[in-house]
Rosetta silent file (secondary structure, phi, psi, omega in degrees, C-alpha in Angstrom):
SEQUENCE: MSSVITLSKTGDSKVEVKKSVFIGKSFHIDSPEDAADLLAAERKKYPDARHLCYAWVTGGETARQKSSDDGEPQGTAGQPLLELLTSNGFTDTLICVTRYFGGTLLGKGGLKRAYTDSGRQALAAGEPVMLVPALSWHENCSYPFFEALSRRAGASGWVIENIVYGQDVAFDIMVPEESENEFMRFCLDQSGGAVVPEEPEKILMRGGKVTLS
SCORE:     score description
SCORE:     0.000 S_00000001
   1 L     0.000  132.685 -178.978  -26.759  -25.896   82.597 S_00000001
   2 L  -128.094  167.996 -179.224  -25.707  -25.399   78.970 S_00000001
   3 L   -65.992  145.135  176.544  -27.170  -26.114   75.533 S_00000001
   4 E  -136.495  161.961  176.625  -26.969  -29.686   74.235 S_00000001
   5 E  -120.592  131.648  176.180  -27.831  -31.467   71.000 S_00000001
   6 E  -145.702 -166.306 -176.162  -29.625  -34.807   70.887 S_00000001
   7 E  -106.265  147.527  176.526  -32.197  -36.643   68.755 S_00000001
   8 L   -84.180  -27.110 -176.256  -35.954  -36.178   68.547 S_00000001
   9 L  -159.094  176.731  175.514  -36.600  -39.728   67.361 S_00000001
  10 L   -72.798  136.325  179.220  -34.963  -42.893   66.035 S_00000001
  11 E  -114.788  150.068 -178.692  -33.267  -42.420   62.676 S_00000001
  12 E  -128.899  151.493  172.809  -32.596  -44.944   59.894 S_00000001
  13 E  -151.941  162.015  175.832  -30.329  -45.067   56.865 S_00000001
  14 E  -148.499  120.864 -178.812  -29.181  -47.538   54.237 S_00000001
  15 E  -124.213  133.728  177.535  -26.047  -47.143   52.123 S_00000001
  16 E  -119.131  126.514  179.408  -24.805  -49.633   49.509 S_00000001
  17 E  -132.642  114.059  179.778  -21.196  -49.577   48.292 S_00000001
  18 L    49.023   47.872  176.260  -19.944  -52.285   45.901 S_00000001
  19 L    73.056   -5.096  169.212  -22.656  -54.661   47.117 S_00000001
  20 E   -81.187  134.167 -178.383  -21.794  -54.132   50.791 S_00000001
  21 E  -109.910  128.595 -179.556  -24.869  -52.876   52.615 S_00000001
  22 E  -114.072  113.409 -177.723  -24.544  -50.496   55.590 S_00000001
  23 E  -103.639  109.399 -176.514  -27.683  -50.233   57.732 S_00000001
  24 E   -97.598  145.689  174.018  -27.509  -47.212   60.037 S_00000001
  25 E  -138.936  142.764  173.808  -29.588  -46.477   63.139 S_00000001
  26 E  -129.133  143.744 -175.143  -29.482  -43.543   65.530 S_00000001
  27 E  -139.866  147.896  162.581  -31.134  -43.369   68.940 S_00000001
  28 E   -80.108  135.006  177.138  -31.580  -41.021   71.871 S_00000001
  29 L  -128.904  156.427  177.450  -30.206  -42.747   74.989 S_00000001
  30 L  -107.422  -12.124 -175.710  -30.257  -41.898   78.678 S_00000001
  31 L  -164.459  164.539  173.095  -27.391  -44.116   79.827 S_00000001
  32 H   -58.799  -31.467  178.778  -24.699  -46.593   78.715 S_00000001
  33 H   -65.557  -37.518  174.212  -27.117  -49.339   79.730 S_00000001
  34 H   -59.173  -44.401 -179.767  -29.633  -48.026   77.177 S_00000001
  35 H   -60.849  -44.623 -179.682  -26.934  -48.224   74.517 S_00000001
  36 H   -61.361  -41.392 -179.465  -26.086  -51.819   75.439 S_00000001
  37 H   -65.998  -42.478 -179.383  -29.738  -52.875   75.263 S_00000001
  38 H   -67.217  -39.212  177.702  -30.269  -51.214   71.867 S_00000001
  39 H   -65.664  -38.994  177.169  -27.108  -52.762   70.431 S_00000001
  40 H   -62.426  -38.968  179.128  -28.183  -56.206   71.652 S_00000001
  41 H   -67.392  -37.912  178.195  -31.533  -55.722   69.909 S_00000001
  42 H   -66.714  -38.829  177.424  -29.798  -54.702   66.660 S_00000001
  43 H   -62.920  -38.787  179.874  -27.567  -57.794   66.788 S_00000001
  44 H   -68.939  -32.677 -178.796  -30.633  -59.948   67.239 S_00000001
  45 H   -70.414  -33.365 -177.778  -32.348  -58.232   64.300 S_00000001
  46 L  -126.243   67.543 -172.522  -29.424  -58.946   61.939 S_00000001
  47 L   -66.861  -22.053 -177.584  -27.851  -62.173   63.276 S_00000001
  48 L   -97.536    5.507  178.901  -26.079  -63.020   60.015 S_00000001
  49 L   -74.759  149.768 -176.687  -24.408  -59.612   59.545 S_00000001
  50 L   -79.322  -35.376 -174.994  -20.615  -59.519   59.671 S_00000001
  51 E  -139.057  145.058  168.421  -20.157  -56.297   61.647 S_00000001
  52 E  -131.783   96.277 -177.497  -22.102  -54.028   64.003 S_00000001
  53 E   -96.722  150.789 -173.674  -20.006  -50.912   64.556 S_00000001
  54 E  -158.014  167.060  170.150  -21.118  -48.131   66.865 S_00000001
  55 E  -152.193  144.944  175.035  -20.401  -45.028   68.882 S_00000001
  56 E  -145.383  155.837  174.196  -22.271  -43.374   71.713 S_00000001
  57 E  -135.897  142.010  172.516  -21.955  -40.383   74.026 S_00000001
  58 E  -127.491  153.523 -176.127  -23.799  -39.592   77.238 S_00000001
  59 L  -108.803 -149.180 -178.417  -23.811  -36.329   79.160 S_00000001
  60 L    80.372 -165.722 -176.555  -24.478  -35.142   82.649 S_00000001
  61 L   -69.882  -22.813 -179.665  -22.010  -35.172   85.511 S_00000001
  62 L  -115.331   55.844 -178.314  -20.590  -38.547   84.446 S_00000001
  63 L   -56.941  133.731 -178.735  -20.150  -37.840   80.716 S_00000001
  64 E  -140.737  161.138  174.454  -18.907  -40.918   78.889 S_00000001
  65 E  -150.514  155.884 -179.159  -18.276  -42.085   75.334 S_00000001
  66 E  -157.666  148.544  175.755  -17.459  -45.356   73.601 S_00000001
  67 E  -145.546  160.797 -179.885  -16.940  -46.684   70.082 S_00000001
  68 E  -148.414  134.890  173.353  -16.247  -50.028   68.415 S_00000001
  69 L   -86.021  -14.614  177.047  -14.955  -51.140   65.007 S_00000001
  70 L    45.450   49.751  175.493  -16.317  -54.655   65.691 S_00000001
  71 L    94.862  -13.230  174.438  -13.692  -56.394   63.568 S_00000001
  72 L   -73.925  160.051  177.316  -13.310  -53.753   60.868 S_00000001
  73 L   -53.393  139.891 -174.533   -9.802  -52.291   60.393 S_00000001
  74 L   -53.851  131.021  176.039   -8.946  -50.007   63.308 S_00000001
  75 L    84.935    3.472 -176.843  -10.226  -46.457   62.903 S_00000001
  76 L   -96.591  -11.936 -172.929  -12.490  -47.130   59.917 S_00000001
  77 L  -135.169  -69.186 -176.044  -15.858  -47.369   61.660 S_00000001
  78 H   -60.036  -45.179 -178.322  -16.249  -46.671   65.372 S_00000001
  79 H   -66.284  -44.453  175.272  -13.968  -43.637   65.475 S_00000001
  80 H   -60.095  -36.804  177.451  -15.543  -41.903   62.451 S_00000001
  81 H   -66.282  -41.067  178.545  -18.973  -42.477   63.999 S_00000001
  82 H   -65.032  -38.506  178.518  -17.779  -41.040   67.306 S_00000001
  83 H   -64.062  -33.739  174.830  -16.329  -38.009   65.515 S_00000001
  84 H   -59.036  -41.949 -178.648  -19.752  -37.382   63.946 S_00000001
  85 H   -70.944  -50.105 -173.776  -21.213  -37.162   67.441 S_00000001
  86 H   -71.770  -38.291 -178.456  -18.488  -35.138   69.116 S_00000001
  87 H   -69.423  -24.356  178.449  -17.816  -32.691   66.271 S_00000001
  88 L   -97.682    1.480  175.011  -21.528  -31.843   66.091 S_00000001
  89 L    79.165   21.971 -178.860  -21.919  -31.496   69.860 S_00000001
  90 E   -72.891  150.873  166.749  -24.264  -34.446   70.419 S_00000001
  91 L  -139.324  163.756  178.524  -24.941  -35.961   73.804 S_00000001
  92 L    50.626   46.734 -174.039  -27.162  -38.843   74.948 S_00000001
  93 E  -139.764  140.628  176.106  -26.963  -40.313   71.449 S_00000001
  94 E  -122.654  132.886  167.354  -26.070  -43.681   69.908 S_00000001
  95 E  -118.019  134.813  171.403  -25.207  -44.411   66.260 S_00000001
  96 E  -135.477  148.373 -179.724  -24.750  -47.979   65.067 S_00000001
  97 E  -132.851  117.965  176.543  -24.119  -49.336   61.583 S_00000001
  98 E   -92.040  131.384 -178.200  -24.682  -52.975   60.635 S_00000001
  99 E  -117.149  129.613  168.048  -22.683  -54.138   57.627 S_00000001
 100 E  -101.923  116.801 -176.408  -23.446  -56.994   55.248 S_00000001
 101 L   -69.325  132.869 -176.483  -20.235  -57.734   53.328 S_00000001
 102 L   -98.393    3.119  176.948  -20.707  -57.709   49.569 S_00000001
 103 L    98.836   -9.851  179.923  -17.590  -59.640   48.611 S_00000001
 104 L  -117.252  126.449  178.249  -15.433  -56.686   47.522 S_00000001
 105 L   -69.213  135.372 -176.574  -12.860  -55.116   49.850 S_00000001
 106 L   -98.185  -12.487 -175.533  -13.405  -51.366   50.140 S_00000001
 107 H    76.549  162.835 -176.977  -10.083  -50.395   51.683 S_00000001
 108 H   -60.721  -43.361  179.859   -9.703  -48.239   54.765 S_00000001
 109 H   -64.006  -42.196  179.074  -10.715  -45.032   52.989 S_00000001
 110 H   -65.352  -40.546  177.945  -13.776  -46.623   51.415 S_00000001
 111 H   -63.826  -45.418 -178.838  -14.880  -48.136   54.712 S_00000001
 112 H   -60.684  -42.821  178.667  -14.469  -44.854   56.562 S_00000001
 113 H   -63.961  -42.971 -177.505  -16.535  -42.990   53.955 S_00000001
 114 H   -65.099  -45.311  179.521  -19.268  -45.639   53.952 S_00000001
 115 H   -67.131  -39.056  178.762  -19.612  -45.739   57.743 S_00000001
 116 H   -65.207  -44.236  179.508  -19.498  -41.952   57.968 S_00000001
 117 H   -62.330  -44.579 -179.486  -22.161  -41.527   55.257 S_00000001
 118 H   -63.848  -44.177  179.715  -24.417  -44.112   56.865 S_00000001
 119 H   -64.716  -42.415 -179.711  -24.005  -42.581   60.314 S_00000001
 120 H   -63.789  -41.846  179.014  -24.590  -39.021   59.092 S_00000001
 121 H   -65.299  -38.573  178.460  -27.771  -40.028   57.259 S_00000001
 122 H   -65.878  -41.055  177.316  -29.051  -41.891   60.322 S_00000001
 123 H   -62.714  -44.973 -179.852  -28.384  -38.866   62.539 S_00000001
 124 H   -61.684  -39.171  179.672  -30.164  -36.533   60.113 S_00000001
 125 H   -68.290  -22.696  177.087  -33.161  -38.885   59.989 S_00000001
 126 L   -80.029    3.490  177.068  -33.312  -38.764   63.792 S_00000001
 127 L    52.629   74.157  178.560  -34.103  -35.029   63.557 S_00000001
 128 E   -56.148  142.483 -179.534  -31.367  -33.485   65.735 S_00000001
 129 E  -136.236  140.218  173.936  -32.606  -30.871   68.150 S_00000001
 130 E   -90.840  130.162  175.834  -30.819  -28.304   70.271 S_00000001
 131 E  -105.781  124.430 -174.875  -31.979  -28.132   73.872 S_00000001
 132 E  -111.396  150.876  177.403  -31.333  -24.772   75.492 S_00000001
 133 E   -58.392  134.710 -176.118  -31.361  -23.791   79.189 S_00000001
 134 E  -147.334  171.207  178.339  -34.839  -22.633   80.136 S_00000001
 135 E  -123.820  142.232 -177.845  -37.144  -21.865   83.044 S_00000001
 136 E  -124.029  133.081  176.363  -40.556  -23.394   83.649 S_00000001
 137 E  -124.943  149.355  166.297  -43.443  -21.941   85.648 S_00000001
 138 E  -106.262  125.037 -173.289  -46.926  -23.175   86.505 S_00000001
 139 E  -129.312  156.618  168.412  -49.301  -20.214   86.488 S_00000001
 140 E  -126.034  135.974 -177.353  -52.951  -19.266   87.010 S_00000001
 141 E  -155.849  174.036  178.473  -54.274  -16.098   85.437 S_00000001
 142 L   -76.044  162.306  178.760  -57.288  -14.328   83.983 S_00000001
 143 H   -63.596  -43.357  178.621  -58.485  -14.966   80.442 S_00000001
 144 H   -60.876  -41.770  178.390  -57.498  -11.510   79.135 S_00000001
 145 H   -64.627  -41.254 -179.040  -53.964  -11.903   80.493 S_00000001
 146 H   -63.242  -39.132  178.523  -53.688  -15.417   79.046 S_00000001
 147 H   -63.639  -41.866  178.304  -54.756  -14.198   75.605 S_00000001
 148 H   -66.763  -40.934  179.177  -52.114  -11.470   75.689 S_00000001
 149 H   -63.844  -40.414 -179.791  -49.497  -13.928   76.937 S_00000001
 150 H   -61.756  -41.096  177.777  -50.354  -16.393   74.161 S_00000001
 151 H   -64.445  -43.906 -178.924  -49.788  -13.712   71.529 S_00000001
 152 H   -67.984  -37.218 -179.121  -46.470  -12.688   73.088 S_00000001
 153 H   -61.284  -41.670 -179.615  -45.347  -16.304   73.498 S_00000001
 154 H   -62.671  -32.321 -178.684  -45.763  -16.980   69.795 S_00000001
 155 H   -85.989  -20.526 -171.967  -43.550  -14.019   68.938 S_00000001
 156 H  -108.864   -3.042 -179.494  -40.926  -14.640   71.638 S_00000001
 157 L    79.878   21.163  174.400  -40.378  -18.400   71.458 S_00000001
 158 L   -87.803  148.714 -175.813  -42.033  -19.155   74.777 S_00000001
 159 E  -116.583  122.360  177.619  -43.887  -22.474   75.018 S_00000001
 160 E  -107.119  132.852  179.304  -47.270  -22.815   76.738 S_00000001
 161 E  -150.061  175.194  178.844  -48.648  -26.294   77.473 S_00000001
 162 E    54.655   47.729 -176.903  -50.880  -28.281   79.847 S_00000001
 163 E   -79.073  132.910  176.674  -53.623  -25.655   79.605 S_00000001
 164 E  -127.645  119.735 -178.696  -56.672  -26.108   81.878 S_00000001
 165 E   -94.918  126.109  176.981  -59.643  -23.772   81.416 S_00000001
 166 L  -145.984 -139.410  174.771  -61.784  -23.030   84.455 S_00000001
 167 L   -62.379  -38.903  169.419  -62.737  -19.882   86.305 S_00000001
 168 L  -118.096 -173.705  177.188  -59.175  -18.809   85.480 S_00000001
 169 E  -111.355  126.738  175.603  -56.619  -20.394   83.142 S_00000001
 170 E  -107.874  141.715 -175.827  -53.976  -22.744   84.547 S_00000001
 171 E  -165.580  165.683  169.735  -50.962  -23.636   82.411 S_00000001
 172 E  -107.992  143.430  176.644  -47.238  -24.333   82.285 S_00000001
 173 E  -133.546  134.879  178.359  -44.926  -21.985   80.421 S_00000001
 174 E  -112.966  130.490 -175.682  -41.315  -22.563   79.364 S_00000001
 175 E  -130.256  129.048  175.003  -39.082  -19.569   78.659 S_00000001
 176 E   -52.575  141.232 -176.054  -35.446  -19.630   77.478 S_00000001
 177 H   -53.147  -37.177 -178.156  -33.191  -18.607   80.351 S_00000001
 178 H   -69.242  -14.700 -178.432  -31.957  -15.586   78.416 S_00000001
 179 H  -102.498   11.481 -176.109  -35.552  -14.307   78.136 S_00000001
 180 H   -58.731  -47.138 -177.527  -36.342  -14.415   81.874 S_00000001
 181 H   -64.089  -38.516  177.816  -36.211  -10.636   82.374 S_00000001
 182 H   -62.116  -43.247 -179.858  -38.371  -10.037   79.299 S_00000001
 183 H   -64.183  -45.578 -178.054  -40.966  -12.514   80.606 S_00000001
 184 H   -63.914  -40.962  178.237  -41.009  -11.014   84.091 S_00000001
 185 H   -63.608  -39.981  179.184  -41.412   -7.469   82.707 S_00000001
 186 H   -61.072  -46.913 -179.053  -44.274   -8.631   80.494 S_00000001
 187 H   -60.329  -43.026 -179.252  -46.096  -10.210   83.434 S_00000001
 188 H   -65.409  -48.483 -175.775  -45.670   -7.081   85.558 S_00000001
 189 H   -69.069  -43.930 -173.377  -46.696   -4.625   82.842 S_00000001
 190 H   -74.115  -32.277 -176.057  -49.565   -6.636   81.356 S_00000001
 191 H  -100.788   -3.669 -176.547  -51.155   -7.690   84.657 S_00000001
 192 L    64.863   28.400  179.180  -50.450   -4.547   86.660 S_00000001
 193 L    90.640    0.295 -179.328  -48.618   -6.662   89.218 S_00000001
 194 L   -74.817  -29.398  178.750  -51.392   -9.254   89.591 S_00000001
 195 L  -107.132  112.486  179.882  -49.274  -12.017   88.035 S_00000001
 196 L  -124.500   96.453 -178.473  -45.963  -12.508   89.863 S_00000001
 197 L   -58.544  136.452  179.460  -44.198  -15.732   88.765 S_00000001
 198 L   -88.150 -169.277 -176.535  -42.592  -17.586   91.655 S_00000001
 199 L   -58.496  122.761 -176.623  -39.297  -19.528   91.677 S_00000001
 200 L   -84.704  167.238  171.345  -39.086  -21.450   88.386 S_00000001
 201 E   -92.877  135.767  178.005  -37.821  -24.940   87.648 S_00000001
 202 E   -85.309  128.100 -175.520  -34.642  -25.084   85.566 S_00000001
 203 E  -140.489 -179.438  167.684  -35.075  -27.279   82.479 S_00000001
 204 E  -115.022  136.225  178.724  -33.903  -27.754   78.892 S_00000001
 205 E  -129.684  162.124 -179.026  -36.280  -26.846   76.074 S_00000001
 206 E   -62.875  133.569  174.256  -36.158  -27.088   72.293 S_00000001
 207 E  -109.337 -136.942 -176.070  -34.193  -24.391   70.553 S_00000001
 208 E   -81.822  177.516  179.193  -33.334  -23.909   66.896 S_00000001
 209 E   -70.448  156.254 -179.223  -32.704  -26.397   64.109 S_00000001
 210 L  -116.026  128.600  175.397  -29.407  -28.270   63.913 S_00000001
 211 L  -107.975  124.380 -176.570  -27.372  -28.590   60.707 S_00000001
 212 L   -75.934  142.800  175.797  -24.825  -31.421   60.693 S_00000001
 213 L   -93.452    0.000    0.000  -21.240  -30.751   59.677 S_00000001
């Protein structure tokens, strides 16, 4: 499992160049079928638009990608959108740009810039996030240990959630894979061996911020 970049939410953009309007959208997707459904919905939303250009990438064992110029000159729309995704390391992501023609030809260079600008703004609005390999445990512990763990988690980038307070504290904790030894040492030292995390689940968790190139 390796780090990946995807979107936190749907992103929107709107770019106007010489009266042509480019409406960008970005989405997190789980499959090519998701992409097809979202594109169909966008076509229905703007039935009188001249073009709906797009690019998407999906990851996993059957990584795939696809792009379309949808009638624009070859290489001016779909390929630049796909390059935005691949050059920034995105996976499981769709960008589409709907164009309303404004009556003035933009030329290949102008079209490429407009589609790229619209796509980049839509991606940024979708709040890109890096997901890093991590380990997840479900634990039960005493209140003093949980308080110490909470303080350490805040300083170390560990994420505690699904907390249930009872006689003890039950919770889930996610730790970046690279911090596994640090976490295990903390549990041993702080609890005197009373807390021994068992085999964790391998997951992806949020890492640092992503800056688009």
